Amino acid sequence: MATALGHVGDELRSAAGGNLVALVLYGGLARGRHRGPRSNVDIAVVLEDASPERIQEITPVLMAAWRAAHVDAWILARAEIPGLAEVFPTRLLDIREHHLVLHGEDVFAGLEIDRRLLRLRVEQELRNLSLRLRRTLVTLAADPASAAAYLTTTARPLAIQLAVLLRLAGRTVPAEDRSAAIFAAAAEAFGLDGEALETLASLRQGDAPAGDVRELAGRVQVVATRAADVARSLDLESAS
């Protein structure tokens, strides 16, 4: 993968020239948690000028990278990054904490994230997950395999939101960036259903679902609702 990313970097520098501010690896591979062919390779391509004409210059490189190694590019203009931190605070926080500069400037180091906006976004993401899980209880009631597959996709996003919630509440975030570790810490800190979260983490690792998948979906839905309630109740003045 390092060779493939090096090739992408060389090709982007050649295509974009001085317009390429930075090429930054983030996501699972940056955390050391890449899941092989099942996972995309997430990169941020930061340009000085991200107009359609300048993006066209790098399109062939990015299309080839996607076909070759599932390299998924988030194309940003340097000037819009502070604003993106306001509307996507959890994503930018995750990138700030877990990234590797492949080329150019470290545009994410020291990026300011407003804790009030972060709290609001965490609650929004958790509420959205809760609502989608309620819908799943209906639409996939007769299809346990599809329900299990859907639950698997919720595990990592839920873990990311719970990790931010731990941080906002002044609790210790596990040094080991694994969903299971985050779930265990959040269950203890906020009184969440630790057994359901442990089962969800196992499901993400490829274990066969144990018991009634619909029941598990319901329990995870309750976890998401409870965590959203915790986010809403946070006193950010006293949380350190």
mmCIF file with all atom_site columns, C-alpha atoms in Angstrom, residues 12-20 45 47-60 62 75:
data_model
loop_
_atom_site.group_PDB
_atom_site.id
_atom_site.type_symbol
_atom_site.label_atom_id
_atom_site.label_alt_id
_atom_site.label_comp_id
_atom_site.label_asym_id
_atom_site.label_entity_id
_atom_site.label_seq_id
_atom_site.pdbx_PDB_ins_code
_atom_site.Cartn_x
_atom_site.Cartn_y
_atom_site.Cartn_z
_atom_site.occupancy
_atom_site.B_iso_or_equiv
_atom_site.pdbx_formal_charge
_atom_site.auth_seq_id
_atom_site.auth_comp_id
_atom_site.auth_asym_id
_atom_site.auth_atom_id
_atom_site.pdbx_PDB_model_num
ATOM 1  C CA . LEU A 1 12 ? -0.711  14.215 -8.144  1.00 0.00 ? 12 LEU A CA 1
ATOM 2  C CA . ARG A 1 13 ? 2.355   16.426 -7.792  1.00 0.00 ? 13 ARG A CA 1
ATOM 3  C CA . SER A 1 14 ? 2.963   16.096 -11.506 1.00 0.00 ? 14 SER A CA 1
ATOM 4  C CA . ALA A 1 15 ? -0.662  16.837 -12.431 1.00 0.00 ? 15 ALA A CA 1
ATOM 5  C CA . ALA A 1 16 ? -1.401  19.634 -9.941  1.00 0.00 ? 16 ALA A CA 1
ATOM 6  C CA . GLY A 1 17 ? 2.008   21.253 -9.638  1.00 0.00 ? 17 GLY A CA 1
ATOM 7  C CA . GLY A 1 18 ? 2.123   24.097 -7.140  1.00 0.00 ? 18 GLY A CA 1
ATOM 8  C CA . ASN A 1 19 ? -1.650  23.938 -6.675  1.00 0.00 ? 19 ASN A CA 1
ATOM 9  C CA . LEU A 1 20 ? -1.234  20.834 -4.477  1.00 0.00 ? 20 LEU A CA 1
ATOM 10 C CA . VAL A 1 45 ? -6.232  16.200 -1.355  1.00 0.00 ? 45 VAL A CA 1
ATOM 11 C CA . LEU A 1 47 ? -5.577  22.331 -3.158  1.00 0.00 ? 47 LEU A CA 1
ATOM 12 C CA . GLU A 1 48 ? -4.973  26.054 -3.225  1.00 0.00 ? 48 GLU A CA 1
ATOM 13 C CA . ASP A 1 49 ? -7.583  26.360 -5.966  1.00 0.00 ? 49 ASP A CA 1
ATOM 14 C CA . ALA A 1 50 ? -10.305 23.685 -5.964  1.00 0.00 ? 50 ALA A CA 1
ATOM 15 C CA . SER A 1 51 ? -12.236 25.054 -8.926  1.00 0.00 ? 51 SER A CA 1
ATOM 16 C CA . PRO A 1 52 ? -13.700 22.548 -11.409 1.00 0.00 ? 52 PRO A CA 1
ATOM 17 C CA . GLU A 1 53 ? -10.978 23.389 -13.922 1.00 0.00 ? 53 GLU A CA 1
ATOM 18 C CA . ARG A 1 54 ? -8.191  22.567 -11.456 1.00 0.00 ? 54 ARG A CA 1
ATOM 19 C CA . ILE A 1 55 ? -9.935  19.407 -10.255 1.00 0.00 ? 55 ILE A CA 1
ATOM 20 C CA . GLN A 1 56 ? -10.107 18.238 -13.857 1.00 0.00 ? 56 GLN A CA 1
ATOM 21 C CA . GLU A 1 57 ? -6.296  18.260 -13.896 1.00 0.00 ? 57 GLU A CA 1
ATOM 22 C CA . ILE A 1 58 ? -6.122  15.577 -11.195 1.00 0.00 ? 58 ILE A CA 1
ATOM 23 C CA . THR A 1 59 ? -9.209  13.560 -12.141 1.00 0.00 ? 59 THR A CA 1
ATOM 24 C CA . PRO A 1 60 ? -7.367  10.883 -14.201 1.00 0.00 ? 60 PRO A CA 1
ATOM 25 C CA . LEU A 1 62 ? -7.697  9.908  -8.743  1.00 0.00 ? 62 LEU A CA 1
ATOM 26 C CA . ILE A 1 75 ? -10.835 17.159 -2.248  1.00 0.00 ? 75 ILE A CA 1
#
